[in-house]
PDB file of C-alpha atoms in Angstrom:
ATOM      1  CA  MET A  28     100.756  72.095 151.116  1.00 45.00           C
ATOM      2  CA  SER A  29      98.577  69.529 152.185  1.00 48.00           C
ATOM      3  CA  ARG A  30      95.742  69.799 154.107  1.00 54.00           C
ATOM      4  CA  ARG A  31      95.088  72.142 152.173  1.00 60.00           C
ATOM      5  CA  THR A  32      91.385  72.630 150.153  1.00 83.00           C
ATOM      6  CA  TRP A  33      89.938  74.870 147.347  1.00 85.00           C
ATOM      7  CA  LYS A  34      87.904  77.860 147.704  1.00 88.00           C
ATOM      8  CA  SER A  35      86.067  79.669 144.739  1.00 89.00           C
ATOM      9  CA  LEU A  36      84.357  83.108 144.182  1.00 88.00           C
ATOM     10  CA  GLY A  37      82.656  84.878 140.868  1.00 91.00           C
ATOM     11  CA  HIS A  38      82.001  83.244 137.719  1.00 94.00           C
ATOM     12  CA  VAL A  39      83.967  80.266 137.904  1.00 95.00           C
ATOM     13  CA  ALA A  40      83.384  76.281 137.679  1.00 94.00           C
ATOM     14  CA  SER A  41      85.521  73.710 137.952  1.00 94.00           C
ATOM     15  CA  GLN A  42      85.541  69.919 137.490  1.00 94.00           C
ATOM     16  CA  ALA A  43      88.351  66.770 137.614  1.00 94.00           C
ATOM     17  CA  VAL A  44      90.589  66.260 134.713  1.00 95.00           C
ATOM     18  CA  ASP A  45      93.214  63.977 133.784  1.00 94.00           C
ATOM     19  CA  SER A  46      97.030  65.627 134.586  1.00 92.00           C
ATOM     20  CA  ALA A  47      99.485  64.424 132.549  1.00 90.00           C
ATOM     21  CA  ASP A  48     100.315  61.335 134.318  1.00 91.00           C
ATOM     22  CA  ARG A  49      97.541  60.722 136.033  1.00 92.00           C
ATOM     23  CA  GLN A  50      93.354  60.143 135.248  1.00 93.00           C
ATOM     24  CA  GLU A  51      92.008  62.701 137.310  1.00 92.00           C
ATOM     25  CA  GLY A  52      94.604  63.756 138.710  1.00 91.00           C
ATOM     26  CA  ALA A  53      94.368  67.907 138.106  1.00 94.00           C
ATOM     27  CA  LEU A  54      91.557  70.611 138.763  1.00 95.00           C
ATOM     28  CA  GLN A  55      90.175  72.528 135.510  1.00 96.00           C
ATOM     29  CA  PHE A  56      89.142  75.953 136.968  1.00 96.00           C
ATOM     30  CA  ILE A  57      86.257  77.453 134.028  1.00 97.00           C
ATOM     31  CA  PHE A  58      86.758  81.035 134.002  1.00 96.00           C
ATOM     32  CA  THR A  59      83.184  83.132 132.515  1.00 95.00           C
ATOM     33  CA  GLY A  60      84.305  86.610 134.320  1.00 93.00           C
ATOM     34  CA  GLY A  61      85.695  88.073 137.100  1.00 94.00           C
ATOM     35  CA  ALA A  62      86.503  85.390 139.720  1.00 96.00           C
ATOM     36  CA  SER A  63      88.982  84.060 142.075  1.00 94.00           C
ATOM     37  CA  VAL A  64      90.753  80.600 143.496  1.00 95.00           C
ATOM     38  CA  ARG A  65      92.657  79.835 146.457  1.00 92.00           C
ATOM     39  CA  ASN A  66      93.830  77.225 148.176  1.00 89.00           C
ATOM     40  CA  VAL A  67      93.710  77.819 151.768  1.00 89.00           C
ATOM     41  CA  GLY A  68      94.520  75.832 154.994  1.00 87.00           C
ATOM     42  CA  PRO A  69      96.555  76.124 158.150  1.00 89.00           C
ATOM     43  CA  THR A  70      99.150  79.421 158.861  1.00 90.00           C
ATOM     44  CA  VAL A  71     102.513  78.376 158.238  1.00 88.00           C
ATOM     45  CA  ASP A  72     105.776  80.127 158.099  1.00 90.00           C
ATOM     46  CA  LEU A  73     106.966  79.648 155.207  1.00 87.00           C
ATOM     47  CA  ARG A  74     110.160  81.993 155.017  1.00 83.00           C
ATOM     48  CA  ARG A  75     112.579  78.815 154.834  1.00 81.00           C
ATOM     49  CA  ALA A  76     109.769  76.620 152.899  1.00 80.00           C
ATOM     50  CA  GLY A  77     111.921  76.848 149.234  1.00 78.00           C
ATOM     51  CA  ASN A  78     112.109  79.533 146.786  1.00 85.00           C
ATOM     52  CA  SER A  79     109.770  79.579 144.714  1.00 87.00           C
ATOM     53  CA  LEU A  80     106.163  78.282 144.298  1.00 90.00           C
ATOM     54  CA  ARG A  81     105.924  75.940 141.333  1.00 90.00           C
ATOM     55  CA  LEU A  82     102.479  75.805 139.602  1.00 92.00           C
ATOM     56  CA  ASP A  83     102.099  72.521 137.123  1.00 95.00           C
ATOM     57  CA  TYR A  84      98.836  73.624 134.562  1.00 96.00           C
ATOM     58  CA  ARG A  85      97.855  73.640 131.161  1.00 97.00           C
ATOM     59  CA  VAL A  86      96.229  76.540 129.083  1.00 98.00           C
ATOM     60  CA  ASP A  87      92.880  74.671 127.745  1.00 98.00           C
ATOM     61  CA  ALA A  88      91.607  78.454 126.597  1.00 97.00           C
ATOM     62  CA  PRO A  89      93.860  81.633 127.146  1.00 97.00           C
ATOM     63  CA  PRO A  90      92.751  84.418 129.350  1.00 97.00           C
ATOM     64  CA  LEU A  91      90.795  87.328 127.871  1.00 96.00           C
ATOM     65  CA  GLY A  92      91.359  89.689 130.594  1.00 95.00           C
ATOM     66  CA  GLN A  93      94.406  89.886 133.610  1.00 95.00           C
ATOM     67  CA  VAL A  94      95.073  87.279 135.809  1.00 96.00           C
ATOM     68  CA  THR A  95      97.338  87.989 139.060  1.00 94.00           C
ATOM     69  CA  LEU A  96      99.103  85.363 141.573  1.00 93.00           C
ATOM     70  CA  LYS A  97      98.971  86.895 144.902  1.00 92.00           C
ATOM     71  CA  MET A  98     100.677  84.633 148.766  1.00 90.00           C
ATOM     72  CA  GLY A  99      99.336  85.422 151.931  1.00 83.00           C
ATOM     73  CA  GLY A 100      96.631  87.963 152.696  1.00 78.00           C
ATOM     74  CA  GLN A 101      98.657  91.111 152.279  1.00 79.00           C
ATOM     75  CA  GLY A 102     100.359  92.880 149.141  1.00 83.00           C
ATOM     76  CA  ALA A 103     100.007  93.538 145.684  1.00 87.00           C
ATOM     77  CA  PRO A 104      99.655  90.574 143.291  1.00 90.00           C
ATOM     78  CA  VAL A 105     101.933  89.714 140.505  1.00 89.00           C
ATOM     79  CA  ASP A 106     100.687  89.829 137.119  1.00 92.00           C
ATOM     80  CA  ILE A 107     101.065  86.825 134.976  1.00 92.00           C
ATOM     81  CA  THR A 108      98.511  87.414 132.725  1.00 94.00           C
ATOM     82  CA  GLY A 109     101.065  87.538 129.857  1.00 92.00           C
ATOM     83  CA  LEU A 110     103.090  83.960 131.125  1.00 90.00           C
ATOM     84  CA  PHE A 111      99.123  82.221 130.284  1.00 94.00           C
ATOM     85  CA  GLN A 112      98.732  84.222 126.832  1.00 94.00           C
ATOM     86  CA  GLU A 113     101.756  82.661 125.879  1.00 93.00           C
ATOM     87  CA  SER A 114     101.581  79.023 126.857  1.00 93.00           C
ATOM     88  CA  PRO A 115     100.582  77.192 124.181  1.00 96.00           C
ATOM     89  CA  VAL A 116      96.992  75.671 124.408  1.00 97.00           C
ATOM     90  CA  GLY A 117      96.452  71.801 125.385  1.00 97.00           C
ATOM     91  CA  ALA A 118     100.554  71.463 126.548  1.00 97.00           C
ATOM     92  CA  TRP A 119     101.801  71.180 130.759  1.00 96.00           C
ATOM     93  CA  HIS A 120     104.070  73.149 132.094  1.00 93.00           C
ATOM     94  CA  SER A 121     105.268  74.540 135.392  1.00 90.00           C
ATOM     95  CA  LEU A 122     105.650  77.800 135.924  1.00 88.00           C
ATOM     96  CA  LYS A 123     107.989  78.966 138.916  1.00 87.00           C
ATOM     97  CA  VAL A 124     107.894  82.198 140.618  1.00 88.00           C
ATOM     98  CA  PRO A 125     110.459  83.022 143.309  1.00 87.00           C
ATOM     99  CA  LEU A 126     109.081  83.800 146.952  1.00 88.00           C
ATOM    100  CA  ALA A 127     111.046  87.045 146.990  1.00 86.00           C
ATOM    101  CA  CYS A 128     108.490  88.887 143.863  1.00 87.00           C
ATOM    102  CA  PHE A 129     105.986  87.705 146.725  1.00 88.00           C
ATOM    103  CA  GLN A 130     108.023  89.650 149.838  1.00 87.00           C
ATOM    104  CA  ALA A 131     108.839  92.123 147.416  1.00 86.00           C
ATOM    105  CA  ALA A 132     105.157  92.911 146.328  1.00 88.00           C
ATOM    106  CA  GLY A 133     104.133  93.278 150.535  1.00 89.00           C
ATOM    107  CA  ALA A 134     103.462  89.740 151.060  1.00 90.00           C
ATOM    108  CA  ASP A 135     103.842  88.282 154.805  1.00 90.00           C
ATOM    109  CA  LEU A 136     105.872  84.558 154.646  1.00 90.00           C
ATOM    110  CA  THR A 137     105.731  84.406 157.674  1.00 91.00           C
ATOM    111  CA  SER A 138     102.060  83.902 158.835  1.00 89.00           C
ATOM    112  CA  VAL A 139     100.785  82.386 155.500  1.00 90.00           C
ATOM    113  CA  SER A 140      97.029  80.532 155.363  1.00 90.00           C
ATOM    114  CA  THR A 141      96.834  81.353 151.861  1.00 91.00           C
ATOM    115  CA  PRO A 142     100.257  80.358 149.590  1.00 89.00           C
ATOM    116  CA  PHE A 143      98.665  80.650 146.748  1.00 91.00           C
ATOM    117  CA  LEU A 144      95.299  82.964 145.096  1.00 93.00           C
ATOM    118  CA  LEU A 145      94.411  84.000 141.808  1.00 95.00           C
ATOM    119  CA  GLU A 146      92.299  86.745 140.255  1.00 95.00           C
ATOM    120  CA  ASN A 147      91.317  86.716 136.836  1.00 95.00           C
ATOM    121  CA  HIS A 148      89.227  89.451 135.127  1.00 94.00           C
ATOM    122  CA  GLY A 149      87.967  87.719 132.118  1.00 94.00           C
ATOM    123  CA  ALA A 150      87.139  84.375 130.411  1.00 96.00           C
ATOM    124  CA  PHE A 151      89.860  81.760 130.948  1.00 97.00           C
ATOM    125  CA  THR A 152      90.237  77.916 131.188  1.00 97.00           C
ATOM    126  CA  LEU A 153      92.832  76.710 133.163  1.00 97.00           C
ATOM    127  CA  SER A 154      93.807  73.220 134.593  1.00 97.00           C
ATOM    128  CA  ILE A 155      96.411  72.991 137.887  1.00 96.00           C
ATOM    129  CA  SER A 156      97.995  69.772 138.736  1.00 95.00           C
ATOM    130  CA  GLY A 157      99.903  70.587 141.317  1.00 93.00           C
ATOM    131  CA  ILE A 158     101.014  73.847 143.520  1.00 91.00           C
ATOM    132  CA  GLU A 159     104.606  72.948 145.654  1.00 89.00           C
ATOM    133  CA  LEU A 160     106.935  75.410 146.669  1.00 87.00           C
ATOM    134  CA  ASP A 161     109.761  74.530 145.248  1.00 85.00           C
ATOM    135  CA  ALA A 162     114.137  74.733 146.950  1.00 83.00           C
ATOM    136  CA  GLU A 163     115.326  74.990 143.752  1.00 76.00           C
ATOM    137  CA  GLY A 164     114.695  78.816 141.879  1.00 68.00           C
ATOM    138  CA  GLY A 165     115.728  76.993 138.392  1.00 57.00           C
ATOM    139  CA  ASP A 166     114.016  78.778 135.875  1.00 62.00           C
ATOM    140  CA  ALA A 167     112.069  81.589 138.025  1.00 65.00           C
ATOM    141  CA  LYS A 168     111.159  84.292 137.449  1.00 69.00           C
ATOM    142  CA  CYS A 169     109.341  87.456 139.042  1.00 79.00           C
ATOM    143  CA  PRO A 170     106.278  88.843 136.942  1.00 78.00           C
ATOM    144  CA  GLY A 171     105.419  92.051 137.100  1.00 73.00           C
ATOM    145  CA  ILE A 172     103.639  93.555 140.591  1.00 68.00           C
ATOM    146  CA  VAL A 173     100.229  95.008 139.971  1.00 68.00           C
ATOM    147  CA  ALA A 174     100.632  98.675 141.613  1.00 52.00           C
TER     148      ALA A 174
END
């Protein structure tokens, strides 16, 4: 997902932090209330791009409100609150969400300019070192769809 930029809206600040393997190789998002962060770029067709969306992350302070993830401009988000609440604070992890989950929620994978839209509804601090489309589904699981 090259040539993409980060955009944020609401009560969130960001700063460069060290990743597991690089100095300043991650971006930390500090949410103090309702806010969203998104990765945007040129519109692409993701139907054959991979089987899952992989997020390499570290929870620095667990979420106090709901956290959802959405792909593209259509469809409902998937609820990933529990995944972040259960992640040990300060340790790097990878999360895989099958693209089929986003399709089941109504996403149109034929025309995606926002492959990653994270919405948060409370205090939460999250560091992200990578977002990629992964050919392997592996341990990917479908989180719940938010109605």
